[in-house]
Amino acid sequence: MKEENTLPSETWSEVLVQALPYFKNWCGKIVVVKYGGNAMLNEELKQAVMEDIVLLNTIGVKVVLVHGGGPEINNMLDRVGKESKFVDGLRYTDAETMEIVQMVLTGKLNKDIVGILLQKGGKAVGLSGVDSGLLRAVKTEKDLGYVGEVTEVNPQIITTLLDQGFIPVVSTVALGEQGDDARYNINADTAAAKIAVALKAEKFVQLTNVPGVLRDVNDPKSLIKRIEKTAIGSLKATGIISSGMIPKIDCCLTALEGGVPRTHIIDGRVPHSLLIEMFSDYGIGTMIY
């Protein structure tokens, strides 16, 4: 016998009525989502994220999913007995490691994500930054081997897929610039922000392992829900924005300065956090605007 829903029908009605204006507002708009962290490692959360993406696509939101894969890369390096080298705390990516990075990101993770989206009823196509010259890069100033910084985004392949109703799923391996046939590993947060700028996206969302920006890192209730970009300098100076939150905030600034109106850091550990952010008055996480 099917278990009855414990949520009263009136509550379901209220949720749908509240969401309807948001459905209308986001239909036809481009949203870039950077996917990683616990939402990528936990199978239940992964399924929830994919359901969110398919629902957004179904109601006409043009979603681009950009993913990393650090833990999976680490696992594969351990399996093949490849010792990692670090420079000032950052992984050095030699030619052999870069082959493994490309194999894991574009050959395994990317296709796993596409497969789940298809199983959920979505239309998805896997891409890497190499496809159609989507991402071009040069070596970082600090010599980390084949770790690159994005110099150019050519989004035509993504816009073509979006116009045909597909969900592009992008892994962040990039081509070198003209005359450089190397492949480069790109930070997924940075790549996603630059893709959002190139697509003139309406929203850039980072799914993370934290509730958002906290005034007190030990108190989840101290969440700052809205931050104007002019306040970021003082929040860094006082240490409220520090450590691993700094690069995430900097990616939001990259998107904002490139013309993306809204950027968000939301908690990927909360099931369906993407839908809560986009389709409710409550919202979730921190918006930087």
PDB file of C-alpha atoms in Angstrom:
ATOM      1  CA  MET A   1       0.000   0.000   0.000  1.00  0.00           C
ATOM      2  CA  LYS A   2       1.364   3.413  -0.930  1.00  0.00           C
ATOM      3  CA  GLU A   3       2.343   5.465   2.097  1.00  0.00           C
ATOM      4  CA  GLU A   4       0.294   8.614   2.494  1.00  0.00           C
ATOM      5  CA  ASN A   5       1.990  11.981   2.289  1.00  0.00           C
ATOM      6  CA  THR A   6       2.357  13.535   5.705  1.00  0.00           C
ATOM      7  CA  LEU A   7       2.442  17.048   4.279  1.00  0.00           C
ATOM      8  CA  PRO A   8      -1.082  18.573   4.164  1.00  0.00           C
ATOM      9  CA  SER A   9      -2.415  19.308   0.702  1.00  0.00           C
ATOM     10  CA  GLU A  10      -2.799  22.969   1.655  1.00  0.00           C
ATOM     11  CA  THR A  11       0.953  23.159   2.274  1.00  0.00           C
ATOM     12  CA  TRP A  12       1.725  21.617  -1.120  1.00  0.00           C
ATOM     13  CA  SER A  13      -0.593  24.185  -2.685  1.00  0.00           C
ATOM     14  CA  GLU A  14       1.163  27.024  -0.901  1.00  0.00           C
ATOM     15  CA  VAL A  15       4.558  25.772  -2.083  1.00  0.00           C
ATOM     16  CA  LEU A  16       3.405  25.577  -5.701  1.00  0.00           C
ATOM     17  CA  VAL A  17       1.705  28.985  -5.607  1.00  0.00           C
ATOM     18  CA  GLN A  18       4.849  30.529  -4.117  1.00  0.00           C
ATOM     19  CA  ALA A  19       7.011  28.888  -6.787  1.00  0.00           C
ATOM     20  CA  LEU A  20       4.883  29.831  -9.813  1.00  0.00           C
ATOM     21  CA  PRO A  21       6.195  33.408 -10.241  1.00  0.00           C
ATOM     22  CA  TYR A  22       9.741  32.051 -10.029  1.00  0.00           C
ATOM     23  CA  PHE A  23       8.974  29.461 -12.728  1.00  0.00           C
ATOM     24  CA  LYS A  24       7.827  32.265 -15.022  1.00  0.00           C
ATOM     25  CA  ASN A  25      10.774  34.493 -14.153  1.00  0.00           C
ATOM     26  CA  TRP A  26      13.455  31.864 -14.807  1.00  0.00           C
ATOM     27  CA  CYS A  27      12.019  30.306 -17.938  1.00  0.00           C
ATOM     28  CA  GLY A  28      14.459  30.917 -20.816  1.00  0.00           C
ATOM     29  CA  LYS A  29      17.216  32.282 -18.543  1.00  0.00           C
ATOM     30  CA  ILE A  30      20.728  30.800 -18.353  1.00  0.00           C
ATOM     31  CA  VAL A  31      21.939  29.505 -14.990  1.00  0.00           C
ATOM     32  CA  VAL A  32      25.481  28.155 -14.540  1.00  0.00           C
ATOM     33  CA  VAL A  33      25.920  25.691 -11.671  1.00  0.00           C
ATOM     34  CA  LYS A  34      29.322  24.618 -10.383  1.00  0.00           C
ATOM     35  CA  TYR A  35      28.906  21.143  -8.941  1.00  0.00           C
ATOM     36  CA  GLY A  36      31.281  19.551  -6.455  1.00  0.00           C
ATOM     37  CA  GLY A  37      31.910  18.930  -2.795  1.00  0.00           C
ATOM     38  CA  ASN A  38      29.726  16.608  -0.706  1.00  0.00           C
ATOM     39  CA  ALA A  39      26.899  16.900  -3.208  1.00  0.00           C
ATOM     40  CA  MET A  40      29.174  15.049  -5.633  1.00  0.00           C
ATOM     41  CA  LEU A  41      30.496  12.422  -3.211  1.00  0.00           C
ATOM     42  CA  ASN A  42      27.254  11.460  -1.469  1.00  0.00           C
ATOM     43  CA  GLU A  43      25.076   9.280  -3.707  1.00  0.00           C
ATOM     44  CA  GLU A  44      21.756  10.448  -2.245  1.00  0.00           C
ATOM     45  CA  LEU A  45      22.714  14.104  -2.628  1.00  0.00           C
ATOM     46  CA  LYS A  46      23.987  13.457  -6.157  1.00  0.00           C
ATOM     47  CA  GLN A  47      20.600  12.028  -7.142  1.00  0.00           C
ATOM     48  CA  ALA A  48      18.844  15.060  -5.618  1.00  0.00           C
ATOM     49  CA  VAL A  49      21.064  17.506  -7.525  1.00  0.00           C
ATOM     50  CA  MET A  50      20.379  15.726 -10.803  1.00  0.00           C
ATOM     51  CA  GLU A  51      16.639  15.769 -10.126  1.00  0.00           C
ATOM     52  CA  ASP A  52      16.864  19.516  -9.530  1.00  0.00           C
ATOM     53  CA  ILE A  53      18.745  20.046 -12.793  1.00  0.00           C
ATOM     54  CA  VAL A  54      16.225  17.988 -14.790  1.00  0.00           C
ATOM     55  CA  LEU A  55      13.283  19.835 -13.244  1.00  0.00           C
ATOM     56  CA  LEU A  56      14.855  23.195 -14.083  1.00  0.00           C
ATOM     57  CA  ASN A  57      15.458  22.063 -17.650  1.00  0.00           C
ATOM     58  CA  THR A  58      11.883  20.751 -17.939  1.00  0.00           C
ATOM     59  CA  ILE A  59      10.342  24.115 -17.045  1.00  0.00           C
ATOM     60  CA  GLY A  60      12.562  25.938 -19.537  1.00  0.00           C
ATOM     61  CA  VAL A  61      15.549  27.083 -17.467  1.00  0.00           C
ATOM     62  CA  LYS A  62      18.771  26.811 -19.494  1.00  0.00           C
ATOM     63  CA  VAL A  63      21.122  25.072 -17.052  1.00  0.00           C
ATOM     64  CA  VAL A  64      24.845  24.579 -17.628  1.00  0.00           C
ATOM     65  CA  LEU A  65      26.468  22.167 -15.166  1.00  0.00           C
ATOM     66  CA  VAL A  66      30.233  22.590 -14.626  1.00  0.00           C
ATOM     67  CA  HIS A  67      31.962  19.989 -12.461  1.00  0.00           C
ATOM     68  CA  GLY A  68      35.295  19.299 -10.835  1.00  0.00           C
ATOM     69  CA  GLY A  69      36.513  15.984  -9.461  1.00  0.00           C
ATOM     70  CA  GLY A  70      39.420  16.374  -7.056  1.00  0.00           C
ATOM     71  CA  PRO A  71      38.590  13.410  -4.781  1.00  0.00           C
ATOM     72  CA  GLU A  72      38.100  11.066  -7.756  1.00  0.00           C
ATOM     73  CA  ILE A  73      41.441  12.173  -9.216  1.00  0.00           C
ATOM     74  CA  ASN A  74      43.126  11.547  -5.870  1.00  0.00           C
ATOM     75  CA  ASN A  75      41.591   8.071  -5.694  1.00  0.00           C
ATOM     76  CA  MET A  76      42.825   7.174  -9.162  1.00  0.00           C
ATOM     77  CA  LEU A  77      46.354   8.462  -8.448  1.00  0.00           C
ATOM     78  CA  ASP A  78      46.438   6.288  -5.335  1.00  0.00           C
ATOM     79  CA  ARG A  79      45.228   3.255  -7.290  1.00  0.00           C
ATOM     80  CA  VAL A  80      47.976   3.555  -9.896  1.00  0.00           C
ATOM     81  CA  GLY A  81      50.606   4.284  -7.262  1.00  0.00           C
ATOM     82  CA  LYS A  82      51.310   7.792  -8.503  1.00  0.00           C
ATOM     83  CA  GLU A  83      52.904   9.915  -5.788  1.00  0.00           C
ATOM     84  CA  SER A  84      51.634  13.482  -5.581  1.00  0.00           C
ATOM     85  CA  LYS A  85      54.023  16.430  -5.518  1.00  0.00           C
ATOM     86  CA  PHE A  86      52.995  19.763  -3.998  1.00  0.00           C
ATOM     87  CA  VAL A  87      54.319  23.289  -4.447  1.00  0.00           C
ATOM     88  CA  ASP A  88      53.325  25.666  -1.620  1.00  0.00           C
ATOM     89  CA  GLY A  89      50.409  23.395  -0.815  1.00  0.00           C
ATOM     90  CA  LEU A  90      49.184  23.161  -4.440  1.00  0.00           C
ATOM     91  CA  ARG A  91      49.309  19.955  -6.470  1.00  0.00           C
ATOM     92  CA  TYR A  92      51.943  19.842  -9.200  1.00  0.00           C
ATOM     93  CA  THR A  93      50.455  18.238 -12.312  1.00  0.00           C
ATOM     94  CA  ASP A  94      53.090  16.559 -14.458  1.00  0.00           C
ATOM     95  CA  ALA A  95      52.340  15.021 -17.874  1.00  0.00           C
ATOM     96  CA  GLU A  96      51.415  11.613 -16.448  1.00  0.00           C
ATOM     97  CA  THR A  97      49.120  13.129 -13.832  1.00  0.00           C
ATOM     98  CA  MET A  98      47.476  15.279 -16.512  1.00  0.00           C
ATOM     99  CA  GLU A  99      46.609  12.137 -18.490  1.00  0.00           C
ATOM    100  CA  ILE A 100      44.906  10.723 -15.395  1.00  0.00           C
ATOM    101  CA  VAL A 101      43.098  14.027 -14.755  1.00  0.00           C
ATOM    102  CA  GLN A 102      41.748  14.045 -18.310  1.00  0.00           C
ATOM    103  CA  MET A 103      40.732  10.396 -18.097  1.00  0.00           C
ATOM    104  CA  VAL A 104      38.882  10.827 -14.791  1.00  0.00           C
ATOM    105  CA  LEU A 105      37.197  14.170 -15.511  1.00  0.00           C
ATOM    106  CA  THR A 106      36.196  13.700 -19.137  1.00  0.00           C
ATOM    107  CA  GLY A 107      36.035   9.918 -19.435  1.00  0.00           C
ATOM    108  CA  LYS A 108      34.474   8.851 -16.155  1.00  0.00           C
ATOM    109  CA  LEU A 109      32.891  11.592 -14.055  1.00  0.00           C
ATOM    110  CA  ASN A 110      31.475  13.571 -16.956  1.00  0.00           C
ATOM    111  CA  LYS A 111      29.764  10.538 -18.467  1.00  0.00           C
ATOM    112  CA  ASP A 112      28.555   9.323 -15.068  1.00  0.00           C
ATOM    113  CA  ILE A 113      26.780  12.657 -14.545  1.00  0.00           C
ATOM    114  CA  VAL A 114      25.306  12.637 -18.050  1.00  0.00           C
ATOM    115  CA  GLY A 115      24.063   9.088 -17.485  1.00  0.00           C
ATOM    116  CA  ILE A 116      22.247  10.013 -14.270  1.00  0.00           C
ATOM    117  CA  LEU A 117      20.614  13.026 -15.925  1.00  0.00           C
ATOM    118  CA  LEU A 118      19.387  10.781 -18.756  1.00  0.00           C
ATOM    119  CA  GLN A 119      18.031   8.247 -16.253  1.00  0.00           C
ATOM    120  CA  LYS A 120      16.121  11.080 -14.559  1.00  0.00           C
ATOM    121  CA  GLY A 121      14.468  11.962 -17.856  1.00  0.00           C
ATOM    122  CA  GLY A 122      16.702  14.871 -18.852  1.00  0.00           C
ATOM    123  CA  LYS A 123      18.500  15.630 -22.111  1.00  0.00           C
ATOM    124  CA  ALA A 124      22.206  15.991 -21.422  1.00  0.00           C
ATOM    125  CA  VAL A 125      25.438  16.134 -23.397  1.00  0.00           C
ATOM    126  CA  GLY A 126      28.924  15.832 -21.918  1.00  0.00           C
ATOM    127  CA  LEU A 127      31.636  18.284 -22.934  1.00  0.00           C
ATOM    128  CA  SER A 128      35.136  19.166 -21.875  1.00  0.00           C
ATOM    129  CA  GLY A 129      36.907  22.460 -22.350  1.00  0.00           C
ATOM    130  CA  VAL A 130      38.678  20.844 -25.307  1.00  0.00           C
ATOM    131  CA  ASP A 131      35.469  20.329 -27.321  1.00  0.00           C
ATOM    132  CA  SER A 132      35.049  23.006 -29.971  1.00  0.00           C
ATOM    133  CA  GLY A 133      37.821  24.985 -28.229  1.00  0.00           C
ATOM    134  CA  LEU A 134      35.426  25.831 -25.395  1.00  0.00           C
ATOM    135  CA  LEU A 135      38.232  26.709 -22.956  1.00  0.00           C
ATOM    136  CA  ARG A 136      41.700  27.997 -23.799  1.00  0.00           C
ATOM    137  CA  ALA A 137      44.360  28.344 -21.130  1.00  0.00           C
ATOM    138  CA  VAL A 138      47.976  29.133 -20.292  1.00  0.00           C
ATOM    139  CA  LYS A 139      50.121  27.816 -17.470  1.00  0.00           C
ATOM    140  CA  THR A 140      49.602  29.488 -14.126  1.00  0.00           C
ATOM    141  CA  GLU A 141      52.239  32.045 -13.119  1.00  0.00           C
ATOM    142  CA  LYS A 142      53.330  29.688 -10.346  1.00  0.00           C
ATOM    143  CA  ASP A 143      54.788  26.690 -12.168  1.00  0.00           C
ATOM    144  CA  LEU A 144      52.451  23.834 -11.274  1.00  0.00           C
ATOM    145  CA  GLY A 145      53.027  21.876 -14.466  1.00  0.00           C
ATOM    146  CA  TYR A 146      49.858  21.406 -16.503  1.00  0.00           C
ATOM    147  CA  VAL A 147      47.665  23.560 -14.289  1.00  0.00           C
ATOM    148  CA  GLY A 148      46.230  26.434 -16.266  1.00  0.00           C
ATOM    149  CA  GLU A 149      44.376  29.724 -16.117  1.00  0.00           C
ATOM    150  CA  VAL A 150      41.536  30.358 -18.553  1.00  0.00           C
ATOM    151  CA  THR A 151      42.380  32.978 -21.152  1.00  0.00           C
ATOM    152  CA  GLU A 152      39.436  32.508 -23.514  1.00  0.00           C
ATOM    153  CA  VAL A 153      35.935  31.007 -23.475  1.00  0.00           C
ATOM    154  CA  ASN A 154      34.265  30.118 -26.781  1.00  0.00           C
ATOM    155  CA  PRO A 155      30.691  29.297 -25.719  1.00  0.00           C
ATOM    156  CA  GLN A 156      29.112  28.576 -29.131  1.00  0.00           C
ATOM    157  CA  ILE A 157      28.900  24.819 -28.539  1.00  0.00           C
ATOM    158  CA  ILE A 158      27.097  25.447 -25.227  1.00  0.00           C
ATOM    159  CA  THR A 159      24.623  27.954 -26.669  1.00  0.00           C
ATOM    160  CA  THR A 160      23.834  25.580 -29.541  1.00  0.00           C
ATOM    161  CA  LEU A 161      23.030  22.778 -27.089  1.00  0.00           C
ATOM    162  CA  LEU A 162      20.985  25.077 -24.831  1.00  0.00           C
ATOM    163  CA  ASP A 163      18.914  26.301 -27.779  1.00  0.00           C
ATOM    164  CA  GLN A 164      18.084  22.673 -28.593  1.00  0.00           C
ATOM    165  CA  GLY A 165      16.941  21.933 -25.055  1.00  0.00           C
ATOM    166  CA  PHE A 166      20.017  20.025 -23.850  1.00  0.00           C
ATOM    167  CA  ILE A 167      21.809  20.298 -20.520  1.00  0.00           C
ATOM    168  CA  PRO A 168      25.539  20.822 -21.225  1.00  0.00           C
ATOM    169  CA  VAL A 169      27.738  19.084 -18.628  1.00  0.00           C
ATOM    170  CA  VAL A 170      31.257  20.542 -18.707  1.00  0.00           C
ATOM    171  CA  SER A 171      34.481  19.080 -17.306  1.00  0.00           C
ATOM    172  CA  THR A 172      37.252  21.610 -16.887  1.00  0.00           C
ATOM    173  CA  VAL A 173      40.123  20.310 -18.985  1.00  0.00           C
ATOM    174  CA  ALA A 174      41.279  23.069 -21.343  1.00  0.00           C
ATOM    175  CA  LEU A 175      43.269  23.414 -24.548  1.00  0.00           C
ATOM    176  CA  GLY A 176      46.384  25.506 -24.679  1.00  0.00           C
ATOM    177  CA  GLU A 177      46.339  28.685 -26.731  1.00  0.00           C
ATOM    178  CA  GLN A 178      46.969  28.570 -30.485  1.00  0.00           C
ATOM    179  CA  GLY A 179      50.267  26.807 -31.124  1.00  0.00           C
ATOM    180  CA  ASP A 180      50.173  24.999 -27.763  1.00  0.00           C
ATOM    181  CA  ASP A 181      48.739  21.493 -28.081  1.00  0.00           C
ATOM    182  CA  ALA A 182      48.952  20.750 -24.334  1.00  0.00           C
ATOM    183  CA  ARG A 183      45.958  20.065 -22.091  1.00  0.00           C
ATOM    184  CA  TYR A 184      45.540  21.930 -18.800  1.00  0.00           C
ATOM    185  CA  ASN A 185      43.706  21.175 -15.586  1.00  0.00           C
ATOM    186  CA  ILE A 186      41.554  24.166 -14.630  1.00  0.00           C
ATOM    187  CA  ASN A 187      40.027  25.060 -11.267  1.00  0.00           C
ATOM    188  CA  ALA A 188      36.337  24.256 -11.735  1.00  0.00           C
ATOM    189  CA  ASP A 189      35.042  27.241  -9.726  1.00  0.00           C
ATOM    190  CA  THR A 190      37.070  29.681 -11.811  1.00  0.00           C
ATOM    191  CA  ALA A 191      36.119  28.013 -15.085  1.00  0.00           C
ATOM    192  CA  ALA A 192      32.422  28.031 -14.166  1.00  0.00           C
ATOM    193  CA  ALA A 193      32.525  31.747 -13.342  1.00  0.00           C
ATOM    194  CA  LYS A 194      34.167  32.577 -16.680  1.00  0.00           C
ATOM    195  CA  ILE A 195      31.700  30.386 -18.570  1.00  0.00           C
ATOM    196  CA  ALA A 196      28.854  32.243 -16.829  1.00  0.00           C
ATOM    197  CA  VAL A 197      30.306  35.552 -18.003  1.00  0.00           C
ATOM    198  CA  ALA A 198      30.745  34.349 -21.584  1.00  0.00           C
ATOM    199  CA  LEU A 199      27.150  33.076 -21.695  1.00  0.00           C
ATOM    200  CA  LYS A 200      25.759  36.284 -20.127  1.00  0.00           C
ATOM    201  CA  ALA A 201      24.124  34.050 -17.538  1.00  0.00           C
ATOM    202  CA  GLU A 202      21.447  35.394 -15.212  1.00  0.00           C
ATOM    203  CA  LYS A 203      22.765  33.457 -12.218  1.00  0.00           C
ATOM    204  CA  PHE A 204      25.969  31.714 -11.131  1.00  0.00           C
ATOM    205  CA  VAL A 205      25.649  29.144  -8.335  1.00  0.00           C
ATOM    206  CA  GLN A 206      28.386  27.281  -6.454  1.00  0.00           C
ATOM    207  CA  LEU A 207      27.298  24.150  -4.591  1.00  0.00           C
ATOM    208  CA  THR A 208      29.646  23.855  -1.609  1.00  0.00           C
ATOM    209  CA  ASN A 209      30.213  21.979   1.669  1.00  0.00           C
ATOM    210  CA  VAL A 210      29.247  24.899   3.915  1.00  0.00           C
ATOM    211  CA  PRO A 211      25.999  26.828   4.580  1.00  0.00           C
ATOM    212  CA  GLY A 212      27.442  29.961   2.938  1.00  0.00           C
ATOM    213  CA  VAL A 213      29.408  32.861   4.415  1.00  0.00           C
ATOM    214  CA  LEU A 214      29.250  32.709   8.225  1.00  0.00           C
ATOM    215  CA  ARG A 215      30.085  35.525  10.656  1.00  0.00           C
ATOM    216  CA  ASP A 216      31.232  32.778  13.011  1.00  0.00           C
ATOM    217  CA  VAL A 217      32.500  29.594  11.329  1.00  0.00           C
ATOM    218  CA  ASN A 218      31.434  27.602  14.397  1.00  0.00           C
ATOM    219  CA  ASP A 219      27.855  28.864  14.295  1.00  0.00           C
ATOM    220  CA  PRO A 220      25.728  27.838  11.269  1.00  0.00           C
ATOM    221  CA  LYS A 221      23.049  30.287  12.459  1.00  0.00           C
ATOM    222  CA  SER A 222      25.405  33.205  11.773  1.00  0.00           C
ATOM    223  CA  LEU A 223      24.838  32.885   8.012  1.00  0.00           C
ATOM    224  CA  ILE A 224      25.061  36.142   6.049  1.00  0.00           C
ATOM    225  CA  LYS A 225      22.298  35.827   3.465  1.00  0.00           C
ATOM    226  CA  ARG A 226      23.160  38.830   1.275  1.00  0.00           C
ATOM    227  CA  ILE A 227      26.500  40.532   0.628  1.00  0.00           C
ATOM    228  CA  GLU A 228      26.949  43.542  -1.622  1.00  0.00           C
ATOM    229  CA  LYS A 229      30.228  43.216  -3.504  1.00  0.00           C
ATOM    230  CA  THR A 230      31.482  46.545  -2.111  1.00  0.00           C
ATOM    231  CA  ALA A 231      31.442  44.975   1.378  1.00  0.00           C
ATOM    232  CA  ILE A 232      33.697  42.047   0.467  1.00  0.00           C
ATOM    233  CA  GLY A 233      36.952  43.917   1.138  1.00  0.00           C
ATOM    234  CA  SER A 234      36.000  44.738   4.734  1.00  0.00           C
ATOM    235  CA  LEU A 235      34.732  41.179   5.353  1.00  0.00           C
ATOM    236  CA  LYS A 236      38.099  39.839   4.199  1.00  0.00           C
ATOM    237  CA  ALA A 237      39.954  42.369   6.346  1.00  0.00           C
ATOM    238  CA  THR A 238      38.050  41.317   9.474  1.00  0.00           C
ATOM    239  CA  GLY A 239      38.579  37.618   8.728  1.00  0.00           C
ATOM    240  CA  ILE A 240      34.902  36.794   8.220  1.00  0.00           C
ATOM    241  CA  ILE A 241      35.786  35.794   4.661  1.00  0.00           C
ATOM    242  CA  SER A 242      38.934  33.710   4.978  1.00  0.00           C
ATOM    243  CA  SER A 243      40.657  30.458   4.086  1.00  0.00           C
ATOM    244  CA  GLY A 244      38.801  28.311   1.533  1.00  0.00           C
ATOM    245  CA  MET A 245      35.937  30.791   1.242  1.00  0.00           C
ATOM    246  CA  ILE A 246      38.208  33.419  -0.361  1.00  0.00           C
ATOM    247  CA  PRO A 247      38.580  31.695  -3.772  1.00  0.00           C
ATOM    248  CA  LYS A 248      34.837  30.986  -3.879  1.00  0.00           C
ATOM    249  CA  ILE A 249      34.047  34.638  -3.203  1.00  0.00           C
ATOM    250  CA  ASP A 250      36.644  35.706  -5.777  1.00  0.00           C
ATOM    251  CA  CYS A 251      34.892  33.528  -8.374  1.00  0.00           C
ATOM    252  CA  CYS A 252      31.627  35.284  -7.545  1.00  0.00           C
ATOM    253  CA  LEU A 253      33.390  38.629  -8.046  1.00  0.00           C
ATOM    254  CA  THR A 254      34.716  37.438 -11.418  1.00  0.00           C
ATOM    255  CA  ALA A 255      31.157  36.643 -12.488  1.00  0.00           C
ATOM    256  CA  LEU A 256      29.704  39.896 -11.118  1.00  0.00           C
ATOM    257  CA  GLU A 257      32.372  42.047 -12.721  1.00  0.00           C
ATOM    258  CA  GLY A 258      31.741  40.243 -16.004  1.00  0.00           C
ATOM    259  CA  GLY A 259      28.058  41.183 -15.936  1.00  0.00           C
ATOM    260  CA  VAL A 260      26.331  38.261 -14.187  1.00  0.00           C
ATOM    261  CA  PRO A 261      23.668  39.918 -11.965  1.00  0.00           C
ATOM    262  CA  ARG A 262      23.405  37.294  -9.203  1.00  0.00           C
ATOM    263  CA  THR A 263      25.900  34.889  -7.695  1.00  0.00           C
ATOM    264  CA  HIS A 264      25.265  32.402  -4.908  1.00  0.00           C
ATOM    265  CA  ILE A 265      27.186  30.107  -2.578  1.00  0.00           C
ATOM    266  CA  ILE A 266      24.779  27.447  -1.336  1.00  0.00           C
ATOM    267  CA  ASP A 267      24.980  24.315   0.778  1.00  0.00           C
ATOM    268  CA  GLY A 268      25.108  21.240  -1.438  1.00  0.00           C
ATOM    269  CA  ARG A 269      24.613  19.046   1.638  1.00  0.00           C
ATOM    270  CA  VAL A 270      20.979  20.152   1.830  1.00  0.00           C
ATOM    271  CA  PRO A 271      18.808  17.994  -0.459  1.00  0.00           C
ATOM    272  CA  HIS A 272      17.292  20.037  -3.312  1.00  0.00           C
ATOM    273  CA  SER A 273      19.106  23.184  -2.165  1.00  0.00           C
ATOM    274  CA  LEU A 274      19.141  24.438  -5.759  1.00  0.00           C
ATOM    275  CA  LEU A 275      15.341  24.390  -5.962  1.00  0.00           C
ATOM    276  CA  ILE A 276      15.016  26.028  -2.539  1.00  0.00           C
ATOM    277  CA  GLU A 277      17.274  28.851  -3.698  1.00  0.00           C
ATOM    278  CA  MET A 278      15.557  29.440  -7.012  1.00  0.00           C
ATOM    279  CA  PHE A 279      11.890  28.819  -6.287  1.00  0.00           C
ATOM    280  CA  SER A 280      11.158  29.971  -2.747  1.00  0.00           C
ATOM    281  CA  ASP A 281      10.913  33.248  -0.873  1.00  0.00           C
ATOM    282  CA  TYR A 282      13.167  31.748   1.805  1.00  0.00           C
ATOM    283  CA  GLY A 283      16.203  31.007  -0.356  1.00  0.00           C
ATOM    284  CA  ILE A 284      19.336  29.348   0.971  1.00  0.00           C
ATOM    285  CA  GLY A 285      23.023  30.154   1.360  1.00  0.00           C
ATOM    286  CA  THR A 286      24.662  33.504   0.589  1.00  0.00           C
ATOM    287  CA  MET A 287      23.922  35.761  -2.367  1.00  0.00           C
ATOM    288  CA  ILE A 288      26.697  38.106  -3.519  1.00  0.00           C
ATOM    289  CA  TYR A 289      25.323  40.886  -5.696  1.00  0.00           C
TER     290      TYR A 289
END
